[in-house]
C-alpha positions as a printed NumPy array, in Angstrom:
array([[ 18.19 ,  13.912,  65.329],
       [ 18.244,  13.384,  61.696],
       [ 19.142,  10.442,  59.28 ],
       [ 21.225,  11.259,  56.087],
       [ 20.949,   8.277,  53.598],
       [ 23.211,   7.393,  50.951],
       [ 21.873,   5.202,  48.142],
       [ 23.921,   2.867,  46.216],
       [ 21.723,   2.072,  43.033],
       [ 23.6  ,  -0.57 ,  41.51 ],
       [ 23.471,  -2.817,  44.454],
       [ 20.188,  -1.353,  45.984],
       [ 21.569,  -0.578,  49.115],
       [ 21.435,   2.677,  51.777],
       [ 24.015,   3.383,  53.91 ],
       [ 22.935,   5.585,  56.736],
       [ 24.583,   8.326,  59.074],
       [ 22.762,   9.255,  62.196],
       [ 23.189,  13.   ,  63.346],
       [ 22.349,  13.821,  66.981],
       [ 24.143,  16.899,  69.092],
       [ 27.364,  16.825,  67.297],
       [ 27.791,  13.372,  67.092],
       [ 27.129,  10.956,  64.421],
       [ 26.771,   7.06 ,  63.997],
       [ 27.271,   5.183,  60.683],
       [ 25.309,   2.258,  59.916],
       [ 26.276,  -0.484,  57.378],
       [ 28.99 ,   1.647,  55.094],
       [ 30.281,   0.352,  51.905],
       [ 33.666,  -0.211,  50.973],
       [ 34.302,   3.245,  49.55 ],
       [ 33.965,   5.163,  52.82 ],
       [ 35.049,   8.468,  51.773],
       [ 31.649,   9.837,  50.935],
       [ 30.441,   9.011,  54.587],
       [ 33.462,  10.324,  56.234],
       [ 33.138,  13.416,  53.811],
       [ 29.62 ,  14.047,  54.975],
       [ 30.6  ,  13.864,  58.527],
       [ 33.48 ,  16.168,  58.432],
       [ 31.462,  18.8  ,  56.1  ],
       [ 29.094,  19.171,  59.328],
       [ 31.883,  18.885,  61.793],
       [ 30.362,  15.718,  63.413],
       [ 32.612,  13.336,  65.622],
       [ 31.863,   9.701,  64.403],
       [ 30.976,   8.002,  67.855],
       [ 30.238,   4.529,  66.595],
       [ 30.001,   2.28 ,  63.426],
       [ 27.109,  -0.199,  63.189],
       [ 26.859,  -3.348,  61.451],
       [ 23.489,  -4.949,  61.219],
       [ 24.91 ,  -8.25 ,  59.686],
       [ 27.859,  -9.937,  57.56 ],
       [ 26.779,  -8.812,  54.266],
       [ 26.048, -10.959,  51.523],
       [ 26.493,  -8.556,  48.46 ],
       [ 29.124,  -6.183,  49.082],
       [ 32.35 ,  -5.592,  51.176],
       [ 31.978,  -3.604,  54.085],
       [ 33.817,  -0.282,  55.144],
       [ 32.991,  -0.288,  58.656],
       [ 36.171,  -1.675,  60.002],
       [ 38.048,   0.574,  58.17 ],
       [ 35.623,   3.51 ,  59.043],
       [ 36.343,   2.945,  62.522],
       [ 40.193,   2.678,  61.884],
       [ 40.135,   5.739,  60.415],
       [ 38.066,   7.738,  62.56 ],
       [ 38.4  ,   6.441,  66.171],
       [ 34.938,   5.324,  66.343],
       [ 33.759,   2.178,  68.216],
       [ 32.829,  -0.661,  65.77 ],
       [ 29.743,  -2.487,  66.766],
       [ 28.549,  -5.932,  65.267],
       [ 26.187,  -8.609,  66.37 ],
       [ 27.634, -10.504,  69.034],
       [ 26.935, -13.805,  67.115],
       [ 28.768, -12.523,  63.997],
       [ 32.245, -13.449,  65.501],
       [ 34.039, -11.602,  62.989],
       [ 37.79 , -11.947,  63.157],
       [ 38.797,  -8.629,  63.983],
       [ 38.433,  -6.283,  66.883],
       [ 35.064,  -4.846,  67.563],
       [ 32.214,  -4.378,  70.148],
       [ 29.554,  -7.301,  70.317],
       [ 26.055,  -6.287,  70.253],
       [ 23.726,  -8.285,  72.357],
       [ 20.037,  -8.411,  72.173],
       [ 18.642,  -5.71 ,  74.1  ],
       [ 21.712,  -4.518,  75.873],
       [ 21.961,  -0.862,  75.234],
       [ 24.797,   0.941,  74.217],
       [ 24.837,   4.717,  75.377],
       [ 26.061,   7.467,  72.753],
       [ 25.525,  10.141,  74.943],
       [ 23.297,  13.301,  75.078],
       [ 20.467,  11.295,  75.939],
       [ 20.994,   8.949,  72.573],
       [ 20.784,   5.22 ,  73.387],
       [ 21.393,   2.474,  70.739],
       [ 19.431,  -0.742,  71.494],
       [ 20.194,  -4.028,  69.456],
       [ 17.432,  -6.171,  68.67 ],
       [ 18.244,  -9.701,  67.382],
       [ 16.544, -10.057,  64.242],
       [ 17.662, -13.155,  62.562],
       [ 16.434, -14.153,  59.198],
       [ 18.218, -12.894,  56.469],
       [ 21.128, -14.138,  58.211],
       [ 21.398, -16.074,  61.592],
       [ 23.414, -13.283,  63.302],
       [ 21.505, -10.191,  61.757],
       [ 21.066,  -7.455,  64.534],
       [ 18.78 ,  -4.51 ,  64.121],
       [ 19.403,  -1.134,  66.103],
       [ 16.648,   0.853,  67.912],
       [ 17.406,   4.588,  68.164],
       [ 16.324,   5.813,  71.608],
       [ 16.34 ,   9.672,  72.336],
       [ 15.608,  10.513,  75.829],
       [ 13.808,   7.53 ,  76.347],
       [ 11.782,   7.552,  73.4  ],
       [ 12.146,   5.316,  70.363],
       [ 12.528,   7.426,  67.076],
       [ 14.328,   5.226,  64.477],
       [ 15.104,   1.745,  63.515],
       [ 17.954,   0.489,  61.546],
       [ 16.827,  -2.746,  60.387],
       [ 19.519,  -3.837,  57.817],
       [ 18.007,  -6.929,  55.867],
       [ 15.252,  -7.753,  58.156],
       [ 11.932,  -5.585,  57.753],
       [ 12.352,  -3.464,  54.677],
       [  9.947,  -1.225,  52.751],
       [  6.809,  -3.539,  52.042],
       [  9.119,  -6.511,  51.916],
       [ 11.693,  -8.785,  53.726],
       [ 15.361,  -9.793,  53.277],
       [ 15.911, -12.993,  51.694],
       [ 16.145, -15.751,  53.567],
       [ 18.089, -18.238,  50.897],
       [ 21.494, -16.619,  50.45 ],
       [ 23.339, -18.976,  52.755],
       [ 21.987, -22.121,  50.883],
       [ 18.734, -23.768,  50.176],
       [ 19.633, -25.998,  52.96 ],
       [ 19.245, -23.458,  55.387],
       [ 16.465, -21.284,  53.567],
       [ 13.173, -22.281,  55.603],
       [ 14.752, -22.304,  59.098],
       [ 15.992, -18.652,  58.205],
       [ 12.539, -17.644,  56.689],
       [ 10.741, -18.899,  59.745],
       [ 13.379, -16.725,  61.875],
       [ 12.551, -13.763,  59.662],
       [  8.587, -14.239,  60.141],
       [  9.46 , -13.899,  63.821],
       [ 11.611, -11.086,  63.442],
       [  9.547,  -8.975,  61.23 ],
       [  6.783,  -9.579,  64.171],
       [  9.025,  -8.289,  66.514],
       [ 10.09 ,  -5.031,  64.774],
       [  6.465,  -4.247,  63.849],
       [  5.781,  -4.173,  67.6  ],
       [  7.514,  -0.878,  67.858],
       [  5.313,   2.274,  68.027],
       [  3.972,   3.209,  64.57 ],
       [  5.871,   6.488,  64.553],
       [  9.283,   5.042,  64.546],
       [ 11.222,   5.603,  61.417],
       [ 12.356,   2.649,  59.24 ],
       [ 15.634,   2.697,  57.762],
       [ 16.686,  -0.39 ,  55.993],
       [ 19.801,  -1.246,  53.959],
       [ 18.278,  -3.341,  51.296],
       [ 15.957,  -1.808,  48.907],
       [ 14.787,  -2.217,  45.494],
       [ 17.179,  -3.252,  43.098],
       [ 19.076,  -5.477,  45.408],
       [ 19.179,  -9.241,  45.176],
       [ 19.073,  -9.597,  48.876],
       [ 15.329,  -8.215,  48.721],
       [ 12.371, -10.677,  47.92 ],
       [ 10.479,  -7.446,  46.143],
       [ 10.922,  -3.796,  45.865],
       [  8.799,  -0.618,  45.224],
       [ 10.821,   2.179,  44.704],
       [ 10.932,   3.502,  48.215],
       [ 13.886,   3.06 ,  50.447],
       [ 12.588,   4.197,  54.004],
       [  9.274,   4.061,  55.699],
       [  7.834,   3.84 ,  59.453],
       [  6.569,   1.039,  61.267],
       [  3.158,   2.268,  61.084],
       [  3.402,   2.534,  57.169],
       [  4.766,  -0.96 ,  56.989],
       [  1.892,  -2.279,  59.448],
       [ -0.713,  -0.785,  56.842],
       [  1.163,  -1.541,  53.732],
       [  3.597,  -4.607,  54.217],
       [  1.816,  -7.62 ,  53.237],
       [  4.314,  -9.866,  54.941],
       [  3.564,  -8.477,  58.329],
       [  0.027,  -9.941,  58.049],
       [  1.203, -13.374,  57.424],
       [  0.43 , -15.08 ,  61.057],
       [  1.853, -18.601,  60.544],
       [  5.563, -18.924,  60.328],
       [  5.115, -21.77 ,  57.866],
       [  3.044, -19.807,  55.652],
       [  5.596, -16.937,  55.519],
       [  8.207, -19.255,  54.575],
       [  6.16 , -20.391,  51.856],
       [  5.689, -16.887,  50.572],
       [  9.157, -16.083,  50.677],
       [ 10.517, -19.144,  49.3  ],
       [  7.99 , -19.77 ,  46.372],
       [  9.599, -18.192,  43.691],
       [ 13.877, -18.185,  44.198],
       [ 15.602, -15.356,  42.661],
       [ 19.015, -16.142,  41.093],
       [ 21.737, -15.366,  43.439],
       [ 24.752, -13.53 ,  41.89 ],
       [ 27.881, -15.495,  41.487],
       [ 30.192, -12.795,  43.504],
       [ 27.961, -13.238,  46.675],
       [ 29.596, -16.284,  48.089],
       [ 32.715, -14.252,  48.205],
       [ 30.996, -11.38 ,  50.451],
       [ 30.236, -13.043,  53.731],
       [ 33.761, -14.909,  54.188],
       [ 35.429, -11.555,  52.957],
       [ 33.397,  -9.538,  55.92 ],
       [ 34.161, -12.038,  58.313],
       [ 37.73 , -12.036,  58.087],
       [ 38.194,  -8.421,  57.02 ],
       [ 38.307,  -5.96 ,  54.018],
       [ 41.095,  -4.39 ,  53.304],
       [ 41.172,  -0.449,  52.591],
       [ 39.822,   0.781,  48.837],
       [ 42.312,   0.388,  46.192],
       [ 43.253,   3.401,  44.063],
       [ 40.399,   4.087,  41.609],
       [ 43.237,   4.731,  38.722],
       [ 44.686,   2.135,  36.214],
       [ 47.543,   2.552,  33.673],
       [ 46.681,   3.019,  30.059],
       [ 47.169,   0.436,  27.449],
       [ 47.181,  -0.487,  23.935],
       [ 45.661,  -3.643,  22.704],
       [ 49.018,  -4.902,  21.954],
       [ 49.896,  -4.75 ,  25.857],
       [ 47.3  ,  -7.182,  27.087],
       [ 48.509, -10.386,  28.931],
       [ 46.759, -13.389,  27.734],
       [ 45.218, -13.996,  30.897],
       [ 43.205, -10.821,  31.198],
       [ 39.557, -10.592,  30.902],
       [ 38.704,  -7.342,  28.939],
       [ 35.406,  -5.414,  29.604],
       [ 33.967,  -2.914,  27.341],
       [ 32.515,  -0.196,  29.306],
       [ 31.622,   2.187,  26.06 ],
       [ 28.369,   2.936,  25.232],
       [ 26.499,   0.055,  23.529],
       [ 26.174,   1.51 ,  20.031],
       [ 30.398,   1.784,  20.169],
       [ 30.436,  -2.015,  21.31 ],
       [ 27.953,  -2.793,  18.547],
       [ 30.645,  -0.93 ,  15.945],
       [ 33.327,  -3.159,  17.281],
       [ 34.93 ,  -4.606,  20.382],
       [ 38.305,  -6.405,  20.924],
       [ 37.923, -10.068,  20.234],
       [ 37.154, -12.316,  23.192],
       [ 35.846,  -9.114,  25.238],
       [ 32.681,  -8.629,  27.27 ],
       [ 30.608,  -5.796,  26.784],
       [ 29.061,  -4.072,  29.916],
       [ 27.939,  -0.696,  29.373],
       [ 29.225,   1.543,  32.246],
       [ 25.857,   2.33 ,  34.368],
       [ 25.035,   2.16 ,  37.919],
       [ 24.959,  -1.567,  38.147],
       [ 28.379,  -2.392,  36.046],
       [ 29.913,  -3.759,  38.89 ],
       [ 27.161,  -6.317,  39.904],
       [ 27.109,  -7.823,  36.218],
       [ 30.731,  -7.707,  36.079],
       [ 31.067,  -9.594,  39.54 ],
       [ 28.442, -12.089,  38.241],
       [ 29.848, -12.685,  34.777],
       [ 33.544, -12.524,  35.034],
       [ 35.243, -15.133,  37.019],
       [ 35.943, -13.591,  40.563],
       [ 39.292, -11.38 ,  40.87 ],
       [ 40.247, -12.376,  37.373],
       [ 42.853,  -9.9  ,  35.949],
       [ 40.758,  -7.07 ,  34.368],
       [ 41.434,  -4.476,  31.202],
       [ 38.43 ,  -2.089,  30.77 ],
       [ 37.912,  -0.494,  27.298],
       [ 36.912,   2.929,  27.579],
       [ 36.046,   6.003,  25.518],
       [ 38.246,   8.898,  25.729],
       [ 37.333,  11.029,  28.751],
       [ 34.992,   8.165,  29.987],
       [ 34.815,   7.954,  33.917],
       [ 37.037,   4.742,  34.507],
       [ 37.122,   5.472,  38.059],
       [ 33.592,   4.745,  38.647],
       [ 34.058,   1.346,  37.096],
       [ 36.948,   0.472,  39.345],
       [ 35.009,   1.619,  42.274],
       [ 31.912,  -0.485,  41.574],
       [ 34.38 ,  -3.404,  41.008],
       [ 36.   ,  -2.75 ,  44.151],
       [ 32.816,  -2.425,  46.378],
       [ 32.529,  -6.229,  45.602],
       [ 36.338,  -6.91 ,  46.139],
       [ 37.517,  -6.915,  42.758],
       [ 40.935,  -4.863,  42.912],
       [ 42.115,  -6.504,  39.723],
       [ 42.14 ,  -3.709,  36.917],
       [ 45.255,  -3.874,  35.203],
       [ 44.671,  -1.497,  32.915],
       [ 42.678,   0.725,  30.62 ],
       [ 42.424,   0.988,  26.924],
       [ 40.988,   4.101,  25.296],
       [ 41.516,   3.084,  21.633],
       [ 41.264,  -0.534,  20.356],
       [ 41.517,   1.012,  16.601],
       [ 41.522,  -1.504,  13.967],
       [ 41.739,  -4.397,  16.369],
       [ 37.966,  -3.859,  17.237],
       [ 36.699,  -6.632,  15.255],
       [ 34.121,  -8.363,  17.151],
       [ 30.703,  -6.8  ,  16.268],
       [ 26.973,  -7.169,  16.546],
       [ 23.938,  -5.178,  15.585],
       [ 21.881,  -3.113,  17.808],
       [ 18.426,  -2.531,  16.558],
       [ 15.176,  -0.61 ,  17.956],
       [ 11.804,  -2.285,  18.073],
       [ 10.369,  -1.692,  14.533],
       [ 13.774,  -2.85 ,  13.316],
       [ 13.71 ,  -5.858,  15.563],
       [ 10.157,  -6.782,  14.582],
       [ 11.208,  -6.523,  11.077],
       [ 14.088,  -9.288,  11.366],
       [ 11.84 , -11.308,  13.587],
       [  9.124, -11.605,  10.478],
       [ 11.955, -13.008,   8.638],
       [ 12.096, -16.605,   7.754],
       [ 13.769, -19.258,  10.034],
       [ 14.09 , -16.581,  12.718],
       [ 16.203, -17.347,  16.128],
       [ 14.834, -15.377,  19.059],
       [ 16.653, -15.677,  22.715],
       [ 15.092, -14.196,  25.629],
       [ 17.847, -13.363,  28.36 ],
       [ 15.572, -12.372,  31.177],
       [ 15.224, -14.163,  34.412],
       [ 12.704, -17.075,  35.07 ],
       [ 10.413, -14.947,  37.322],
       [ 10.263, -12.429,  34.311],
       [  9.224, -15.   ,  31.946],
       [  6.32 , -15.84 ,  34.048],
       [  4.428, -12.627,  33.316],
       [  5.178, -12.439,  29.535],
       [  6.445, -14.653,  27.114],
       [  7.155, -15.045,  23.098],
       [  6.03 , -18.091,  21.735],
       [  9.163, -20.183,  20.26 ],
       [ 11.738, -17.984,  22.104],
       [ 14.563, -19.661,  23.469],
       [ 15.239, -18.829,  27.091],
       [ 18.231, -18.461,  29.113],
       [ 19.099, -15.948,  31.93 ],
       [ 21.986, -13.65 ,  31.004],
       [ 24.649, -15.22 ,  33.578],
       [ 23.481, -18.779,  32.599],
       [ 24.817, -17.907,  29.267],
       [ 28.392, -17.777,  30.809],
       [ 27.966, -20.519,  33.293],
       [ 25.9  , -23.256,  31.252],
       [ 26.825, -22.345,  27.885],
       [ 25.057, -21.21 ,  24.92 ],
       [ 21.691, -23.058,  24.043],
       [ 22.614, -26.036,  21.863],
       [ 19.714, -25.403,  19.55 ],
       [ 20.932, -21.824,  18.465],
       [ 22.474, -22.035,  14.821],
       [ 25.547, -20.189,  14.258],
       [ 24.83 , -19.907,  10.73 ],
       [ 21.763, -17.868,  11.206],
       [ 21.106, -14.552,  13.085],
       [ 20.23 , -14.552,  16.581],
       [ 17.834, -11.901,  17.971],
       [ 18.258, -11.202,  21.447],
       [ 15.953,  -9.255,  23.996],
       [ 15.555,  -8.835,  27.6  ],
       [ 13.154,  -6.434,  29.346],
       [ 14.875,  -2.935,  28.532],
       [ 17.987,  -4.006,  26.093],
       [ 20.522,  -3.828,  28.913],
       [ 21.195,  -7.392,  29.153],
       [ 20.346,  -8.102,  25.674],
       [ 23.219,  -6.092,  24.838],
       [ 25.799,  -7.724,  27.171],
       [ 24.446, -11.189,  25.869],
       [ 25.046,  -9.867,  22.145],
       [ 28.833,  -9.583,  23.223],
       [ 28.986, -13.252,  24.708],
       [ 27.156, -14.525,  21.347],
       [ 29.785, -12.364,  19.205],
       [ 32.78 , -13.662,  20.749],
       [ 31.649, -17.518,  20.445],
       [ 31.122, -16.599,  16.47 ],
       [ 27.394, -16.283,  16.3  ],
       [ 25.716, -13.133,  14.306],
       [ 23.843, -11.335,  17.461],
       [ 20.955,  -8.664,  17.122],
       [ 20.072,  -6.969,  20.274],
       [ 16.905,  -4.935,  20.964],
       [ 17.501,  -1.765,  22.713],
       [ 15.132,   0.4  ,  24.144],
       [ 12.514,  -1.993,  24.509],
       [ 11.843,  -5.874,  25.643],
       [ 10.179,  -8.765,  25.4  ],
       [  6.711,  -7.094,  26.602],
       [  6.618,  -4.615,  23.71 ],
       [  7.587,  -7.769,  21.255],
       [  4.683,  -9.438,  22.769],
       [  2.391,  -6.728,  22.361],
       [  3.315,  -5.631,  18.937],
       [  3.077,  -9.576,  17.843],
       [ -0.374,  -9.851,  19.478],
       [ -1.44 ,  -6.64 ,  17.745],
       [ -0.332,  -7.782,  14.418],
       [ -1.829, -10.999,  15.058],
       [  1.431, -13.043,  14.624],
       [  1.479, -16.351,  16.692]])
């Protein structure tokens, strides 16, 4: 038996392909299923089952389409009651996969009510467990994604689910779906798979004996929930259409309809030099789709601004993973129309500007990051809140606004938001608030 894991860094998730005696089982596939099916075909594997651990909150599932394309049997937690044909998985009712391979569903509610993990048994011996959003590497899946009203009940259920999985033999391999970088996990440590033994030794949540104490720990510092999450569960319940084409026609700035949201995916230096008025700059990276889904009205018509030769298929794929199939076109040359600008500076340049009189500093990190380090006098507003709540009233349009985050990624996006509203943003790149605070402490600046 072998397990091939497919990492999707931008969403912080893994899908898994279990291989045994020429057969394969696909677990928690994302919507772009070609990469999974190609891996099975290259190894001459028969895809026997497609398993879903839960109705995902962070991406659209490719499970139904993978089963339809290959003839594999689709298995979902019985309590999911999805609106398309599938085999319901009931707690401890074994699913025989042939050649000594058994899949044993284990009801592990907490991340979602229906959540089910799958224990892999080979010739009577348990060897691996696909834990979805239940037991994670030194962590656990969030219990608050379905709303604060249910969060404590789900957190208590998660406590019992972790203990249920922790009772498996130490040598059993642990293959979760969520990991570092996912907003579905409470923490992250950089590893994506583990063993039950390693979790018993190193996961601090397993040792919490009381369910209420466990819930207190998980809910003590709630993380923000990306705006597009609320659309994922309903879509995965009702059924997800196949992936759209990852191409779009080329447009000129003059061809843009009035209702299109323009997203500039070029490198941040190109954005700073000039973007189309009213556009949002999100440099293409592995998390592009997540930020676009968070900052742009869901399923709004989109036009991408890209450099000549830039990989727009990757951008369209990331959007499609969260159900945004609305890319209407691609602009390769914004030309003289690119008049929306901001300044992009490194740490020394940022500190020089910060030392000038009447400076405005905007910190766009999330609240939990601010608890670790702050700069006195900074105006604080998390990047998505600049869109949903508006810009802070204390910002003065007549003075430059210095913007920082942790690395420069979010500061650059925020600079574009400020620029389209007529402000004079200066974004820190290649460094963040921690470096700013350290430099100010060294210089003696309060």
